[in-house]
CSV table of C-alpha atoms in Angstrom, one decimal:
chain,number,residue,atom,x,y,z
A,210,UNK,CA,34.8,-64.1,-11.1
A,211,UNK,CA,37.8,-62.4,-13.0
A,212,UNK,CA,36.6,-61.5,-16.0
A,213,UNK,CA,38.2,-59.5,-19.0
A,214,UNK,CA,37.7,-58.8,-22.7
A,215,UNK,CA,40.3,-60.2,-25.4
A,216,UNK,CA,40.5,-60.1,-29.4
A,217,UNK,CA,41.1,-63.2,-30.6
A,218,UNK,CA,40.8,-64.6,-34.3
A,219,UNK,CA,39.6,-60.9,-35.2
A,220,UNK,CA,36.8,-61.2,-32.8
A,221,UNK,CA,35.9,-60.1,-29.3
A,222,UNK,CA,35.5,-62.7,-26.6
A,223,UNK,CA,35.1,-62.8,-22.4
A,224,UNK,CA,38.0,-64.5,-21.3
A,225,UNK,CA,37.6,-65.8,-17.6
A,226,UNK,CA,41.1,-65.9,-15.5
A,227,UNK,CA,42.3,-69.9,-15.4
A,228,UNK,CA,45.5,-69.9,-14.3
A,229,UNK,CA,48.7,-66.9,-14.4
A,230,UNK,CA,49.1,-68.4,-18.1
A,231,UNK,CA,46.0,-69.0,-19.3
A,232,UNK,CA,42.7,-68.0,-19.9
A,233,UNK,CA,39.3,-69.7,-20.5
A,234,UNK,CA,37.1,-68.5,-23.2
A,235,UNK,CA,33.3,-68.1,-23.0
A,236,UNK,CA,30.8,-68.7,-25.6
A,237,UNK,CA,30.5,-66.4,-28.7
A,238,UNK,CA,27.6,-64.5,-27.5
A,239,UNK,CA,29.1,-62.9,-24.9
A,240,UNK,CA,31.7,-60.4,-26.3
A,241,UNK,CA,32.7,-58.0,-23.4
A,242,UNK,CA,32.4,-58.0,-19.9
A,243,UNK,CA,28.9,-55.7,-20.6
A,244,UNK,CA,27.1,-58.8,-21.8
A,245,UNK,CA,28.4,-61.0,-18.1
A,246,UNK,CA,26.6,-58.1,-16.3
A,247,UNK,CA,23.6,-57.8,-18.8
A,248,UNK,CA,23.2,-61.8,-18.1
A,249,UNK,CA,22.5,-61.2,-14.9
A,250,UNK,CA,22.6,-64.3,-12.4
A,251,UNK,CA,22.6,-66.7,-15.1
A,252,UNK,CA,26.5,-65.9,-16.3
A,253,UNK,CA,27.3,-67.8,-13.2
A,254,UNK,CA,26.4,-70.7,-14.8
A,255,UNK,CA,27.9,-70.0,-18.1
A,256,UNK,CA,31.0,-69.0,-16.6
A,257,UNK,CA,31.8,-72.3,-14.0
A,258,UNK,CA,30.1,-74.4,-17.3
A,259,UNK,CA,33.6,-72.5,-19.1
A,260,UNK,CA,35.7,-73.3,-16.5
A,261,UNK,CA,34.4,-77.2,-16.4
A,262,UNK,CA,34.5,-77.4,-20.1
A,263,UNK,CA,36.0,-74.8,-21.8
A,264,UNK,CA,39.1,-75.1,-23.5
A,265,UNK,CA,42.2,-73.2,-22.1
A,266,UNK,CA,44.2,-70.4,-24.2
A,267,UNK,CA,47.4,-69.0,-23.5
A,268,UNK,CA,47.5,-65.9,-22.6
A,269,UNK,CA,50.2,-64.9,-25.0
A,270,UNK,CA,47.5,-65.8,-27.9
A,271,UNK,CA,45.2,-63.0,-27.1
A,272,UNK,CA,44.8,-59.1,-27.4
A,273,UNK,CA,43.7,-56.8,-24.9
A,274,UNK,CA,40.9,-55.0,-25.2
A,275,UNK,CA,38.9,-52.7,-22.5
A,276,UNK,CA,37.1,-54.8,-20.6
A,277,UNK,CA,33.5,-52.8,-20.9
A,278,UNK,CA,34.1,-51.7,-24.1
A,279,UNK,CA,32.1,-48.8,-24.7
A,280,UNK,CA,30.5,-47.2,-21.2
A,281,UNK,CA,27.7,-45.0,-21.3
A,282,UNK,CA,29.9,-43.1,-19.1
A,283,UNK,CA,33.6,-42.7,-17.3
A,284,UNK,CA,33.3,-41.0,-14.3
A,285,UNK,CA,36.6,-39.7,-12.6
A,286,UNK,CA,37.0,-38.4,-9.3
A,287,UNK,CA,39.1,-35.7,-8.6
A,288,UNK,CA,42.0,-34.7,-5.7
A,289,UNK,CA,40.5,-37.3,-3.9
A,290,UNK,CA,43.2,-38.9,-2.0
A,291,UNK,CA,43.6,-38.6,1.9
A,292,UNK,CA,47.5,-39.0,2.3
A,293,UNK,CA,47.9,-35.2,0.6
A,294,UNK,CA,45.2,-32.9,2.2
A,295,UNK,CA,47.4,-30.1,2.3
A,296,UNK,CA,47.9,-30.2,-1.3
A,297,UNK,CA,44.2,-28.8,-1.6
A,298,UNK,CA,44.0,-24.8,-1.0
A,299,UNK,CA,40.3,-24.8,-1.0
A,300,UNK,CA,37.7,-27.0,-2.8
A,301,UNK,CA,34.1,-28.9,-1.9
A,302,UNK,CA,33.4,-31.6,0.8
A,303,UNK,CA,31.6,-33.7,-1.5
A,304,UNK,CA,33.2,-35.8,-4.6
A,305,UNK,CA,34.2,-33.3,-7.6
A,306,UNK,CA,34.0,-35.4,-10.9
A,307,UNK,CA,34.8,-35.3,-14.3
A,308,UNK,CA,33.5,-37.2,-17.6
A,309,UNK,CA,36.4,-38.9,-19.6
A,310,UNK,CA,34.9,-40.4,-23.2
A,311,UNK,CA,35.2,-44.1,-23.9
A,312,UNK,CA,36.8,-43.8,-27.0
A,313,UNK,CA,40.2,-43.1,-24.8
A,314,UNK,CA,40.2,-46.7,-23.7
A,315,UNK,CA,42.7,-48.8,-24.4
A,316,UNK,CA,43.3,-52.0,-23.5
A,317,UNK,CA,46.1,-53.9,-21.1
A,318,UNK,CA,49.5,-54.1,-23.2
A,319,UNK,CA,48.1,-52.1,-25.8
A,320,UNK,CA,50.3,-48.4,-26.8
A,321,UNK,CA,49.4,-44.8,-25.1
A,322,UNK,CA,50.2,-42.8,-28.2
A,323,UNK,CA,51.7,-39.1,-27.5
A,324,UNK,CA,52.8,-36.4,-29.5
A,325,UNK,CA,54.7,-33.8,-28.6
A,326,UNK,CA,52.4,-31.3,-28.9
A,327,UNK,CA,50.4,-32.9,-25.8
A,328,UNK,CA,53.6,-31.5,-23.6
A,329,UNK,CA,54.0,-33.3,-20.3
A,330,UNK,CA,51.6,-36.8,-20.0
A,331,UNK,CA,51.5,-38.2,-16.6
A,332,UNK,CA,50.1,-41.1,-15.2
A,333,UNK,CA,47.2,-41.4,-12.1
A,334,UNK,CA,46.9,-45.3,-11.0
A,335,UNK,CA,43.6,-45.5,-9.4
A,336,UNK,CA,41.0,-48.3,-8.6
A,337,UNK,CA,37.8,-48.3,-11.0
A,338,UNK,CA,34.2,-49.3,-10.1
A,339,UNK,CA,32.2,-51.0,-12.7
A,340,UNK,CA,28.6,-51.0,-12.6
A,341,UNK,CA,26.5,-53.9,-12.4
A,342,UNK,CA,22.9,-52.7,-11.0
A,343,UNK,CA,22.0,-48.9,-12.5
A,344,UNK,CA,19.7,-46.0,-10.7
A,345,UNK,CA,19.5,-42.7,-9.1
A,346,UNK,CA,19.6,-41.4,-5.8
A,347,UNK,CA,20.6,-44.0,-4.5
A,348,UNK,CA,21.0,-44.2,-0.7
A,349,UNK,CA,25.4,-44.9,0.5
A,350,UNK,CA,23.9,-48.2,2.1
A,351,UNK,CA,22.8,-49.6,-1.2
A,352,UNK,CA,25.5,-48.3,-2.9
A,353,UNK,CA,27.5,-51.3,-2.9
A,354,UNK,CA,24.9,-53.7,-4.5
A,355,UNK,CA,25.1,-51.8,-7.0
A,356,UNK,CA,28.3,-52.9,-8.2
A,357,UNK,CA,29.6,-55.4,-10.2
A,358,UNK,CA,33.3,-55.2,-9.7
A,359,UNK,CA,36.4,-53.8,-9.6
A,360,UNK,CA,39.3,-52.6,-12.6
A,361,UNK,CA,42.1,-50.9,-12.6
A,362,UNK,CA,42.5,-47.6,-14.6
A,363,UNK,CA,45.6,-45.1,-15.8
A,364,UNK,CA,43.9,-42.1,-15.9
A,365,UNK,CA,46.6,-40.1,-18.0
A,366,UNK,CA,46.9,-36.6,-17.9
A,367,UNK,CA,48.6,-33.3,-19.6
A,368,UNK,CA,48.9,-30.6,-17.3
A,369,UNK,CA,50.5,-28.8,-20.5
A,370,UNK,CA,47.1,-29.0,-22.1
A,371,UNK,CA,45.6,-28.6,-18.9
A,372,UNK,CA,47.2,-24.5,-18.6
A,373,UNK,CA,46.6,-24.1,-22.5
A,374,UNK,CA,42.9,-24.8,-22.0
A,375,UNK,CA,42.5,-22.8,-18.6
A,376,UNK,CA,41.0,-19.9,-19.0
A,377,UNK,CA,41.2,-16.5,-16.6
A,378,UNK,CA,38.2,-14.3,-16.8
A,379,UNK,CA,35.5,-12.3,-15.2
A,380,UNK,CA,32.8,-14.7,-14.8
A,381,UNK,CA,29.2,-12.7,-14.9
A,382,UNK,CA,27.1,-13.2,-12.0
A,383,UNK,CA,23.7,-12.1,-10.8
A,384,UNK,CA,23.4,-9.0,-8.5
A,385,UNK,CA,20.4,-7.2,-7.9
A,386,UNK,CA,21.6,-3.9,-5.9
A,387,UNK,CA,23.9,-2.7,-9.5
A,388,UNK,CA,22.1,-0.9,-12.0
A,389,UNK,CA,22.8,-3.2,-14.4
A,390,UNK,CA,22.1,-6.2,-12.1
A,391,UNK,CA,25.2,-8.0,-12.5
A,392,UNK,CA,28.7,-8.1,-11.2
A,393,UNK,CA,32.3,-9.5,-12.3
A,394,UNK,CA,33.9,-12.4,-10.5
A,395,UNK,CA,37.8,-13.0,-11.3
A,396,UNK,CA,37.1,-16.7,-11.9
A,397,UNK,CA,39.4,-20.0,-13.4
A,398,UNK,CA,38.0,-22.5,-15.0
A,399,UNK,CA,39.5,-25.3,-17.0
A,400,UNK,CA,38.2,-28.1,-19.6
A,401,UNK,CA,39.1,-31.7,-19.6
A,402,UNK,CA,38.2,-32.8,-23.0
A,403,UNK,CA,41.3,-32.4,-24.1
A,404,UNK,CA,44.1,-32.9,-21.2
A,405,UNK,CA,42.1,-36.3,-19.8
A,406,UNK,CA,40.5,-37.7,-23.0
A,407,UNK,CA,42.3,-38.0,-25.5
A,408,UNK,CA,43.1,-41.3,-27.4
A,409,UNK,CA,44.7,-43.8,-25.5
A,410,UNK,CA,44.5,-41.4,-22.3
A,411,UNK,CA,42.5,-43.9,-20.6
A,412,UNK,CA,44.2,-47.6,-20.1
A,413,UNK,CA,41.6,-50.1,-18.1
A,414,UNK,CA,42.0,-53.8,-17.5
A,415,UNK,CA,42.9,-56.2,-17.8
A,416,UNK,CA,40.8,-57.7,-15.3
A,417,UNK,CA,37.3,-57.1,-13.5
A,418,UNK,CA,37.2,-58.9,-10.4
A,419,UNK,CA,33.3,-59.4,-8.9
A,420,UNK,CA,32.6,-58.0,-5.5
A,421,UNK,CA,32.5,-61.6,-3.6
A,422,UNK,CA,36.1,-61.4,-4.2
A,423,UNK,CA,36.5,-58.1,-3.1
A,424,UNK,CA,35.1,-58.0,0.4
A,425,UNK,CA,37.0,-54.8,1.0
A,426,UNK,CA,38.0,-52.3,-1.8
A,427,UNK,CA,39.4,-49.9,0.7
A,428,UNK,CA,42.3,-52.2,2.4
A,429,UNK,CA,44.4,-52.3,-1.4
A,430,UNK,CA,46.9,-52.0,-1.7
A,431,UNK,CA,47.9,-50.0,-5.7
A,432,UNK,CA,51.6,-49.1,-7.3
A,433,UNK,CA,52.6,-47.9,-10.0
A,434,UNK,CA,56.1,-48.1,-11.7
A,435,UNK,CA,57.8,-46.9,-14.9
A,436,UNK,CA,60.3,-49.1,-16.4
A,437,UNK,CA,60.6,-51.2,-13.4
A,438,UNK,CA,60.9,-48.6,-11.2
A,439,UNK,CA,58.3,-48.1,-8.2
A,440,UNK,CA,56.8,-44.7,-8.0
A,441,UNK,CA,54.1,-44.6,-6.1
A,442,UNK,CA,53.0,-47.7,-3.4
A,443,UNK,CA,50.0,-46.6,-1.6
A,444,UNK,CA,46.6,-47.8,-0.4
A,445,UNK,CA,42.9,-48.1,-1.3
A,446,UNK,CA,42.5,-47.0,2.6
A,447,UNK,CA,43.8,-43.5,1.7
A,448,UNK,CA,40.8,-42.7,-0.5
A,449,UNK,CA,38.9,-39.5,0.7
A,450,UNK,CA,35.5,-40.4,-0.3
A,451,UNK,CA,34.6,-44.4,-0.3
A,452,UNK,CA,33.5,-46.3,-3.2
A,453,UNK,CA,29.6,-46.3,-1.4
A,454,UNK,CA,30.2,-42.4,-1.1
A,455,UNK,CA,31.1,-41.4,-4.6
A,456,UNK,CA,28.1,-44.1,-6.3
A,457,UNK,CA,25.7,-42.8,-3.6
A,458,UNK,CA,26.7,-38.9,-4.9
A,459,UNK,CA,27.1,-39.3,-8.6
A,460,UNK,CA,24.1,-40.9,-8.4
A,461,UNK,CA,22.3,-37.9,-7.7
A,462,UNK,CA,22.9,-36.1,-10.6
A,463,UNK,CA,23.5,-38.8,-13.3
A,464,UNK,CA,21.6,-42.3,-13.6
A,465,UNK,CA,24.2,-44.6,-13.4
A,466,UNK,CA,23.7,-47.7,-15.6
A,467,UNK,CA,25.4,-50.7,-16.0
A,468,UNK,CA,28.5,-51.2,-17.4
A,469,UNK,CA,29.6,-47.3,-16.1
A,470,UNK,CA,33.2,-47.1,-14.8
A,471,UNK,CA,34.1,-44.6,-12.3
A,472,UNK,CA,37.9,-44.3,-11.5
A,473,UNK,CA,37.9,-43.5,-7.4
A,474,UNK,CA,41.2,-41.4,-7.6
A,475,UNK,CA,45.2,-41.1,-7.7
A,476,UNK,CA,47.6,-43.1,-5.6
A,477,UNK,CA,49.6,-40.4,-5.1
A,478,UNK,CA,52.6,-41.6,-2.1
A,479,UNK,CA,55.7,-41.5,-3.1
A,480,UNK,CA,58.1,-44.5,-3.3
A,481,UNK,CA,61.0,-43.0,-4.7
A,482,UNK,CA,63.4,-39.8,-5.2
A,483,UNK,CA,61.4,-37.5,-7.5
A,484,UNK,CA,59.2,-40.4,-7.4
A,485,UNK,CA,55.9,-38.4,-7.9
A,486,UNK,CA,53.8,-39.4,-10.4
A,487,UNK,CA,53.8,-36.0,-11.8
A,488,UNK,CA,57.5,-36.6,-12.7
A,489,UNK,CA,57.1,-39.4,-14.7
A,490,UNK,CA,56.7,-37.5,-18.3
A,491,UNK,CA,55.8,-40.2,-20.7
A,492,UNK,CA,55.9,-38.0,-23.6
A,493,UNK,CA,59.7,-37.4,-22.6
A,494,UNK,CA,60.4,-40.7,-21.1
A,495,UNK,CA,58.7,-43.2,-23.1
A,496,UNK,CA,59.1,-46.5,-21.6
A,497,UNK,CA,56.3,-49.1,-19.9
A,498,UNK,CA,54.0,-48.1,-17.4
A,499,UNK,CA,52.5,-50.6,-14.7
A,500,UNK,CA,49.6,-50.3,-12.6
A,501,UNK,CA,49.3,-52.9,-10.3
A,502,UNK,CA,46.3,-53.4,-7.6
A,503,UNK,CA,46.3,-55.8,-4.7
A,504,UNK,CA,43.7,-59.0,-5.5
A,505,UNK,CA,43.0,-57.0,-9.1
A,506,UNK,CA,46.0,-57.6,-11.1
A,507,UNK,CA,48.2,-55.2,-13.7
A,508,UNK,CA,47.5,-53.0,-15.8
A,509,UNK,CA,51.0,-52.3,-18.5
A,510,UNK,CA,51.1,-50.3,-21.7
A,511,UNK,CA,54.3,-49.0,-23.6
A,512,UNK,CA,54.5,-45.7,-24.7
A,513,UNK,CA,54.5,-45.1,-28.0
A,514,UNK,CA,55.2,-41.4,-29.6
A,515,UNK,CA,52.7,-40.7,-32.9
């Protein structure tokens, strides 16, 4: 199935992919993707019943939304792309993740809103995991069955507000042989909240595509381009921690639940002079962004400065 989440009429509706031009509308009930995976097996039925029967929209006629509106959570993975290892100085062998908040989703063709205060705003394209089956500790040979489909995410980010909410400090750690029992560690530590969650710093969509039409997340291939231009054409193969790896791991700490998206990573090979994605400074630039994954779809949103 390829499933996404529109506005139309002032109301949220599942759309199911019908053609490149149209859509095909489910009933009422279900008003985001959430509600498909909450059905369980019986959405099957509803949705090949909409397919049958269901009258076809144009795809022009609808708005955007998030597909899975509201997660419980947004889990991000960090630096964890293959093709740069020598990028990292040091750092741990297992996933490092972040938390981004729901409410900086936006929708495919909807605006990411800057100011100029937020300094540099780059893009990351990266393949998103959406939850279907929830749990914890679960084992990297179930991992799979555990999820529902596939997205694709812009996870922005503002290095600018990244250094203005670093801080350098001597971080206070145990030690039994001082008098005082403790001892200063020159330590950096930064915070996200800001730099990868803000409003609008999280375009996902349009589409979720189901795993039985994704035999292999790890052989797709992801661009991204600004304005037309291609800046970074890479592969899902590249990823340094699988899709199985990072559910199994986060899984260990946090219950996952359905409906949870966790964005695997940046395609980060370049495709052009200066053709980074760190270049591309939408706050300066403005323009469109696109996000495109192989068997997934696009993922475009203007920029739009507040």
């Amino acid at each position: 199935m390829k499933l996404g989440t529109v506005e139309i009429d002032g109301a949220p509706r599942v759309a199911v992919s019908a053609d490149a031009e149209s859509v095909v509308l489910l009933p009422s009930e279900f008003a985001d993707v959430a509600d498909v995976i909450a059905a369980g097996p019986g959405a099957v039925e509803v949705v090949d019943a909409a397919r049958r029967e269901g009258a076809r929209v144009a795809v022009s006629e609808v708005v955007w939304l998030p597909p899975v509106a509201r997660p419980g959570k947004i889990l991000c993975v960090a630096l964890n792309n293959s093709a740069n290892p020598d990028r990292i100085m040091s750092g741990p062998d297992t996933p490092a993740m972040f938390v981004k908040p729901s409410s900086s989703l936006v929708g495919h063709g909807r605006p990411i809103r800057v100011r100029e205060s937020f300094g540099r705003v780059h893009p990351e394209p990266e393949l998103a995991v959406v939850i279907g089956r929830g749990g914890a500790d679960i084992p990297v040979g179930e991992a799979v069955g555990h999820v529902f489909g596939y997205t694709i995410m812009n996870d922005l980010t503002s290095p600018t507000m990244r250094g203005e909410d670093t801080f350098h400090y001597r971080a206070i750690h145990p030690d039994p042989e001082s008098d005082d029992g403790i001892r200063y560690v020159d330590s950096w530590v930064s915070y996200p909240a800001r730099y990868k969650g803000s409003d609008t710093f999280g375009p996902l969509g349009p589409w979720v595509v189901t795993t039985d039409e994704v035999p292999d997340p790890h052989t797709l291939q992801i661009t991204c381009s600004h304005d037309g231009v291609l800046v970074t054409d890479d592969n899902t193969a590249n990823l340094r921690f699988s899709v199985a790896e990072v559910v199994s791991f986060a899984s260990e700490y946090m219950t996952l639940e359905a409906g949870d998206v966790i964005a695997m990573g940046t395609a980060l090979k370049k495709s052009a002079k200066g053709g980074a994605v760190q270049n591309v400074d939408l706050t300066r630039l403005g323009g469109v962004i696109e996000v495109s994954i192989e068997g997934i779809g696009t993922l475009s949103n203007p920029v739009e400065k507040r």
